[in-house]
Coordinates of C-alpha atoms in Angstrom, one line a residue:
M15 CA 177.9 7.9 249.2
K16 CA 179.3 11.1 248.7
E17 CA 177.2 12.9 251.5
K18 CA 179.0 10.5 253.6
I19 CA 182.5 11.3 252.0
E20 CA 181.5 15.1 252.8
K21 CA 180.6 14.6 256.5
R22 CA 183.8 13.0 256.9
S23 CA 186.1 15.1 255.4
A24 CA 184.7 18.1 257.2
L25 CA 184.8 16.5 260.5
I26 CA 188.5 15.9 259.5
R27 CA 189.2 18.8 259.1
E28 CA 187.6 19.9 262.4
L29 CA 190.0 17.5 264.1
E30 CA 193.3 18.7 262.8
E31 CA 191.5 22.5 263.4
M32 CA 191.4 21.2 266.9
N33 CA 195.4 19.8 267.0
A34 CA 196.6 22.6 264.8
K35 CA 194.7 24.8 267.7
A36 CA 196.4 22.9 270.5
D37 CA 200.0 23.3 268.7
S38 CA 199.9 27.0 267.9
E39 CA 199.4 27.1 272.3
K40 CA 201.6 24.4 272.5
R41 CA 199.8 22.4 275.2
A42 CA 198.2 19.5 275.3
F43 CA 194.4 18.8 274.9
T44 CA 191.9 19.6 277.8
D45 CA 189.9 16.7 279.4
E46 CA 187.4 18.1 277.0
E47 CA 188.8 18.3 274.1
K48 CA 190.2 15.1 274.7
K49 CA 186.3 14.1 274.9
L50 CA 184.9 15.7 271.4
F51 CA 188.8 14.5 269.6
D52 CA 187.9 11.0 270.4
E53 CA 184.2 11.6 269.8
K54 CA 184.9 12.6 266.4
S55 CA 187.4 9.7 265.6
A56 CA 184.7 7.3 266.1
E57 CA 183.0 9.2 263.8
V58 CA 185.2 9.3 261.1
R59 CA 186.0 5.7 261.4
K60 CA 182.4 4.6 261.6
L61 CA 182.2 6.7 258.4
T62 CA 185.0 5.0 257.0
E63 CA 183.7 1.5 258.1
E64 CA 180.6 2.4 255.9
I65 CA 181.7 3.9 253.0
K66 CA 183.8 0.8 252.4
F67 CA 180.8 -1.0 253.1
E68 CA 179.5 0.1 250.1
E69 CA 182.2 -0.5 248.1
Q70 CA 183.5 -3.7 249.0
R71 CA 180.6 -6.0 246.8
A72 CA 181.5 -4.3 243.6
S73 CA 185.2 -4.0 245.0
T74 CA 184.7 -7.9 245.1
M75 CA 182.8 -9.0 242.4
K76 CA 185.3 -6.9 239.7
E77 CA 188.4 -8.7 240.9
F78 CA 186.5 -12.3 240.4
S79 CA 185.2 -11.2 237.5
E80 CA 189.2 -10.5 236.1
I81 CA 190.0 -13.6 237.7
S82 CA 187.8 -15.5 235.8
K83 CA 188.2 -13.8 232.3
P84 CA 189.1 -16.6 230.0
A85 CA 192.4 -16.7 228.2
E86 CA 192.6 -14.3 224.8
G87 CA 191.4 -16.5 222.0
K88 CA 190.2 -19.7 224.4
E89 CA 186.4 -20.7 224.3
D90 CA 184.8 -20.0 227.6
R91 CA 183.8 -23.1 229.0
S92 CA 183.0 -20.9 232.1
A93 CA 181.9 -24.3 234.6
D94 CA 185.4 -25.6 234.1
T95 CA 187.6 -22.8 233.4
A96 CA 186.2 -20.2 235.6
F97 CA 189.1 -19.3 238.8
L98 CA 185.7 -19.8 240.7
K99 CA 184.1 -23.4 239.6
V100 CA 182.0 -25.4 241.5
E101 CA 181.3 -29.4 241.0
K102 CA 178.5 -31.6 242.3
R103 CA 179.4 -35.2 243.6
A104 CA 177.2 -37.5 242.9
G105 CA 173.8 -37.1 245.4
G106 CA 170.2 -37.3 246.2
V107 CA 169.7 -33.3 247.6
E108 CA 169.4 -30.3 244.7
L109 CA 170.8 -27.4 245.4
R110 CA 168.9 -24.2 244.7
T111 CA 170.4 -20.7 244.2
A112 CA 170.2 -18.5 246.6
D113 CA 171.7 -16.8 250.6
M114 CA 172.1 -19.0 253.3
T115 CA 171.5 -19.0 256.5
M116 CA 172.9 -22.1 259.3
A117 CA 173.3 -22.5 262.2
D118 CA 177.0 -23.4 264.2
G119 CA 178.2 -26.7 262.4
G120 CA 175.6 -25.7 259.7
A121 CA 172.7 -27.6 262.0
A122 CA 169.2 -26.9 260.7
I123 CA 167.6 -23.6 262.6
A124 CA 163.8 -23.7 263.7
P125 CA 161.5 -23.3 260.3
E126 CA 160.3 -19.5 259.7
Q127 CA 159.9 -17.1 257.3
F128 CA 163.1 -15.7 255.4
V129 CA 163.5 -11.9 253.6
N130 CA 165.4 -12.6 250.7
D131 CA 168.6 -11.1 252.0
I132 CA 170.1 -11.4 255.1
I133 CA 172.1 -9.7 257.5
R134 CA 176.0 -10.1 257.4
A135 CA 179.0 -8.8 259.3
V136 CA 181.0 -6.5 256.7
E137 CA 184.1 -8.9 255.6
K138 CA 187.4 -7.3 255.6
E139 CA 188.8 -5.4 252.8
A140 CA 191.6 -7.2 250.3
L141 CA 193.3 -3.9 249.2
V142 CA 196.3 -5.5 248.8
Y143 CA 195.5 -8.6 247.2
P144 CA 194.1 -7.0 243.8
R145 CA 197.5 -4.8 243.4
V146 CA 199.9 -7.4 243.1
R147 CA 201.0 -9.3 240.0
K148 CA 199.3 -12.6 239.6
I149 CA 200.9 -15.3 237.8
P150 CA 198.6 -18.2 237.0
V151 CA 200.9 -21.6 236.5
S152 CA 200.0 -25.2 235.5
G153 CA 201.5 -27.9 235.1
A154 CA 205.0 -27.1 236.7
G155 CA 206.0 -28.3 240.8
S156 CA 207.5 -24.9 241.1
L157 CA 207.7 -21.3 239.1
G158 CA 211.2 -20.0 238.8
L159 CA 211.9 -16.3 239.1
P160 CA 214.7 -15.1 237.3
Y161 CA 215.9 -11.5 239.4
E162 CA 218.8 -9.6 238.5
A163 CA 220.8 -10.1 241.1
A164 CA 223.8 -7.7 240.2
D165 CA 223.9 -4.8 238.0
A166 CA 225.9 -3.9 235.3
S167 CA 228.4 -1.1 235.9
D168 CA 227.8 2.2 234.0
A169 CA 229.6 1.9 230.4
D170 CA 233.3 3.7 230.0
W171 CA 234.6 6.1 227.2
T172 CA 236.9 5.4 225.1
A173 CA 239.1 6.6 222.2
E174 CA 238.4 6.4 218.5
V175 CA 241.0 3.3 218.5
P176 CA 241.0 2.0 221.8
S177 CA 244.9 0.7 222.8
S178 CA 243.8 -2.6 224.0
E179 CA 240.6 -4.8 223.9
I180 CA 237.3 -2.9 225.4
S181 CA 236.8 -5.7 228.9
A182 CA 233.7 -7.3 228.7
D183 CA 231.3 -6.6 232.0
N184 CA 231.7 -8.8 234.7
T185 CA 229.1 -7.5 237.3
W186 CA 225.7 -8.4 235.3
K187 CA 224.8 -11.9 237.5
F188 CA 221.5 -12.7 237.4
G189 CA 220.0 -15.2 240.1
K190 CA 216.3 -17.6 240.5
R191 CA 213.7 -17.6 243.0
S192 CA 211.1 -19.9 243.2
L193 CA 208.0 -20.2 244.5
S194 CA 206.3 -23.7 245.2
P195 CA 202.2 -24.2 245.3
A196 CA 200.0 -24.9 249.0
D197 CA 197.4 -26.0 249.4
L198 CA 194.3 -24.0 251.0
T199 CA 191.0 -25.3 252.0
K200 CA 188.2 -24.0 253.4
L201 CA 184.9 -26.3 254.1
I202 CA 181.4 -25.4 255.2
K203 CA 178.5 -27.8 256.0
V204 CA 174.7 -26.7 255.9
S205 CA 171.9 -28.8 257.0
K206 CA 170.3 -30.8 254.4
K207 CA 167.0 -29.9 256.0
L208 CA 167.6 -26.2 255.6
L209 CA 168.3 -26.6 252.1
A210 CA 165.2 -28.6 251.4
T211 CA 163.4 -25.8 253.6
S212 CA 164.5 -22.7 253.1
A213 CA 163.0 -19.7 251.0
V214 CA 166.4 -18.1 250.2
S215 CA 168.8 -19.9 248.5
I216 CA 172.1 -21.5 249.7
D217 CA 174.8 -22.4 247.3
A218 CA 175.7 -18.7 246.0
L219 CA 176.5 -17.2 249.2
A220 CA 178.2 -20.5 249.9
K221 CA 180.3 -19.6 247.3
E222 CA 180.6 -16.6 247.9
K223 CA 181.8 -16.6 251.6
I224 CA 184.2 -19.0 250.6
S225 CA 185.6 -17.1 247.9
Q226 CA 185.8 -13.9 250.6
K227 CA 187.6 -16.6 252.8
L228 CA 190.2 -17.8 250.5
I229 CA 191.1 -14.5 249.5
A230 CA 191.1 -12.8 253.0
A231 CA 194.1 -15.7 253.4
F232 CA 195.6 -14.5 250.2
E233 CA 195.7 -10.9 251.8
N234 CA 196.8 -11.8 255.3
A235 CA 199.6 -13.9 253.6
I236 CA 200.8 -11.2 251.5
I237 CA 201.3 -9.1 254.2
N238 CA 202.1 -11.4 257.0
G239 CA 203.1 -14.7 255.9
T240 CA 206.6 -15.9 257.0
G241 CA 207.5 -18.0 253.9
V242 CA 208.2 -21.1 255.7
A243 CA 206.8 -23.7 257.6
A244 CA 204.5 -22.5 261.4
A245 CA 205.8 -24.9 264.0
N246 CA 203.0 -27.7 264.4
S247 CA 201.7 -27.2 261.0
G248 CA 203.1 -30.6 259.4
N249 CA 205.3 -28.3 257.4
V250 CA 202.5 -26.4 255.8
T251 CA 204.7 -23.1 253.9
Q252 CA 202.9 -19.8 253.4
P253 CA 203.6 -17.1 251.1
L254 CA 206.2 -14.4 252.3
G255 CA 205.1 -11.5 253.5
L256 CA 205.2 -7.7 252.9
F257 CA 206.2 -7.1 256.9
T258 CA 208.1 -10.0 256.8
A259 CA 212.3 -9.3 256.6
S260 CA 213.9 -11.5 255.1
A261 CA 216.9 -11.7 252.7
D262 CA 214.1 -13.7 250.7
G263 CA 212.1 -10.8 250.1
I264 CA 213.0 -7.4 251.7
S265 CA 215.6 -7.5 254.1
T266 CA 216.3 -5.4 257.6
A267 CA 218.9 -3.2 254.7
R268 CA 215.4 -1.3 253.6
D269 CA 214.4 -0.8 257.2
V270 CA 214.0 3.0 258.1
E271 CA 214.2 3.5 261.7
T272 CA 211.6 6.2 263.4
K273 CA 214.4 9.3 264.7
T274 CA 212.6 8.7 268.3
A275 CA 212.3 6.3 270.5
L276 CA 208.6 4.6 270.6
T277 CA 207.0 7.7 268.0
I278 CA 206.2 8.3 264.2
S279 CA 206.9 11.8 262.9
A280 CA 206.7 13.6 259.8
D281 CA 210.7 13.1 259.5
D282 CA 210.1 9.2 259.2
I283 CA 207.6 9.2 256.8
I284 CA 210.1 11.7 254.6
N285 CA 212.9 9.4 254.8
M286 CA 210.7 6.2 253.8
Y287 CA 209.1 8.1 250.5
M288 CA 213.3 9.7 249.9
N289 CA 214.2 5.7 250.9
L290 CA 212.8 4.8 247.5
R291 CA 214.0 5.1 244.3
P292 CA 211.7 8.1 241.5
A293 CA 210.7 5.0 239.8
Y294 CA 209.3 2.8 242.7
R295 CA 207.8 5.8 243.8
R296 CA 205.8 6.5 241.2
K297 CA 203.8 3.5 241.5
A298 CA 204.3 2.8 245.1
V299 CA 201.6 2.7 247.9
W300 CA 201.6 3.1 251.3
I301 CA 200.0 -0.2 253.5
M302 CA 199.0 0.2 257.1
N303 CA 196.2 -0.3 259.7
S304 CA 193.9 2.1 261.1
D305 CA 195.8 2.8 264.3
I306 CA 198.9 3.8 262.9
L307 CA 197.0 5.9 260.4
K308 CA 195.2 7.7 263.1
Q309 CA 198.8 8.9 264.4
V310 CA 199.9 9.3 260.4
M311 CA 197.0 11.6 260.1
L312 CA 198.4 14.5 262.2
L313 CA 201.7 14.9 261.0
K314 CA 202.3 17.8 259.6
D315 CA 205.9 19.1 257.5
K316 CA 207.9 22.1 258.1
N317 CA 205.7 24.0 256.6
D318 CA 202.6 23.1 259.0
Q319 CA 200.9 21.4 256.0
Y320 CA 199.2 18.3 257.1
L321 CA 201.4 15.2 255.0
W322 CA 198.1 13.0 254.6
H323 CA 195.1 14.3 252.2
E324 CA 192.0 12.4 252.3
S325 CA 190.5 11.5 249.4
L326 CA 187.0 13.5 247.8
R327 CA 186.5 10.9 245.0
V328 CA 184.6 7.4 245.6
G329 CA 186.6 4.5 245.5
E330 CA 189.8 6.4 245.5
P331 CA 192.2 6.3 248.4
S332 CA 193.6 8.4 250.3
T333 CA 197.3 10.3 250.1
L334 CA 200.2 10.6 252.2
M335 CA 203.2 12.5 250.2
G336 CA 200.8 12.1 247.0
L337 CA 201.0 8.0 247.1
P338 CA 198.2 6.5 247.7
V339 CA 197.0 5.2 251.6
L340 CA 196.3 1.3 252.0
E341 CA 194.4 0.9 255.2
S342 CA 194.1 -2.3 255.8
E343 CA 193.2 -4.0 259.1
Y344 CA 195.4 -7.1 258.5
A345 CA 198.3 -4.6 258.6
P346 CA 200.2 -5.1 261.9
G347 CA 199.8 -2.3 264.7
G348 CA 201.7 -2.2 267.8
S349 CA 203.0 -5.2 270.1
G350 CA 203.0 -3.4 273.1
T351 CA 200.3 -3.3 276.4
G352 CA 197.0 -1.9 274.5
G353 CA 198.1 -1.8 270.9
A354 CA 201.0 0.7 272.2
L355 CA 204.0 1.0 269.7
A356 CA 207.0 -1.5 270.9
A357 CA 210.6 -1.4 269.6
G358 CA 211.4 -3.4 267.3
D359 CA 207.2 -3.5 265.7
Y360 CA 207.1 -2.8 262.1
V361 CA 204.4 -0.9 261.6
M362 CA 203.7 0.2 257.4
V363 CA 205.2 -0.6 254.1
L364 CA 205.4 1.8 251.3
G365 CA 206.7 0.0 248.1
D366 CA 205.4 -0.4 244.4
L367 CA 203.3 -3.4 244.4
D368 CA 204.0 -4.7 240.6
H369 CA 207.4 -6.2 242.5
Y370 CA 205.2 -8.8 244.3
Q371 CA 204.8 -12.2 242.4
F372 CA 202.0 -14.2 243.9
A373 CA 201.4 -17.4 241.6
Y374 CA 198.4 -19.6 241.6
W375 CA 198.7 -23.3 240.1
K376 CA 195.3 -23.4 239.4
G377 CA 191.8 -22.3 239.5
M378 CA 189.9 -21.9 242.9
D379 CA 187.5 -24.5 242.8
I380 CA 184.4 -25.0 245.7
T381 CA 183.1 -28.7 245.3
V382 CA 179.6 -29.4 246.9
A383 CA 179.6 -32.9 248.8
N384 CA 176.3 -34.5 249.1
E385 CA 177.3 -37.6 250.5
V386 CA 180.6 -37.2 252.8
F387 CA 178.5 -35.5 255.7
A388 CA 174.9 -38.0 255.0
G389 CA 175.3 -39.2 258.3
K390 CA 174.7 -36.2 259.7
N391 CA 172.2 -34.8 257.4
Q392 CA 174.4 -32.2 256.1
V393 CA 176.1 -31.2 252.4
G394 CA 179.6 -29.6 252.4
F395 CA 180.8 -26.7 250.5
Y396 CA 185.1 -27.6 250.0
G397 CA 187.0 -24.3 248.5
H398 CA 190.6 -25.4 247.4
T399 CA 192.9 -23.3 245.5
L400 CA 197.4 -23.8 245.5
A401 CA 199.4 -21.0 245.8
D402 CA 202.6 -19.1 246.5
G403 CA 204.0 -15.5 246.4
M404 CA 206.8 -13.1 247.4
P405 CA 208.6 -9.8 247.2
T406 CA 210.6 -10.1 244.0
L407 CA 212.8 -6.8 244.4
A408 CA 213.3 -5.8 247.5
E409 CA 214.8 -1.9 246.4
A410 CA 211.0 -1.6 245.1
F411 CA 210.0 -1.3 249.1
T412 CA 210.7 0.3 252.3
R413 CA 209.7 -0.4 255.6
L414 CA 209.5 1.7 259.5
K415 CA 210.8 0.3 262.4
I416 CA 210.3 1.5 265.6
K417 CA 213.6 2.6 267.1
A418 CA 214.1 1.5 271.4
G419 CA 214.0 4.0 273.9
S420 CA 217.1 4.8 275.5

């Protein structure tokens, strides 16, 4: 891991030097330089993915472990108190603990000897979900979140003995936002033949896969959720995301528009940084996707210093203006042709994620159904939870919006 991080750092320094040289000579890259720059950039991205892959399993299992801890002072009844709960319905198939391999739709693949591991694609990493404030709720149809709708005015200097009664403050007001539960489900089917004949196990990987997919849905909704029912969705609602402009979450008043049309500049980053009050800035993080980060990595301040600094420690994010950068595959990029920036695009958020509230009404349970799919010789694994979320303090966030061309 250390060698990969050091190699990535060396490549990034080479990219910075190439860019600085072209800037100092006030010219564009030559064809040869452009080819070399793209090759080195691709290698940086490859190393980044490899580092993420090595960190992901530990990070995911740590998150599951924290969520499934019993409440302080209460008995740990693991099977029915854990965030990840597994139930078996009556039926004749006994599941063995192991990894799972299956063909489309759970159909059995040809019998063969399996190794004790499975080659799997890297999951998209949940970087934002672990950082938001989570609230476990039970027994209520919705959760009211009181918030300060208007601040009190400053105190007044008064005489030792005022000539009239001290007037009461009438500006301090509270409002309430509500979170309502929404169902989130995932079903995976596995053939009974595979369960019975596989040399490697099934249910452990099924639980892990479903858990990853449900948390992936949490992550995507926290970033992109509309907060309302989508068209033709049967009134199925979803959380309200950070990149969605809404008076109920982060309004357009918190937007920073780029100074130049269809371009991100160092001034835009500085304007976003200064758009947060210092108290929110201390715990703020940047959220953007890889394509946007690639542009940001080349930005310099007035002293010709790069704004972006790569982390040299495993598990710690790189920084922009001294604040951590979360490079999320769920964050939106340019909506133009080939991912180019387009007018009105939201491309990054800076904010304190303590002010995003995520409420779940029950543990994430996984039910093993032996009978429902018996007619097709399959066993089903149902994953289910109830959750909702939203930004609860708009001034703790700011968003970058791409300016239209003239």
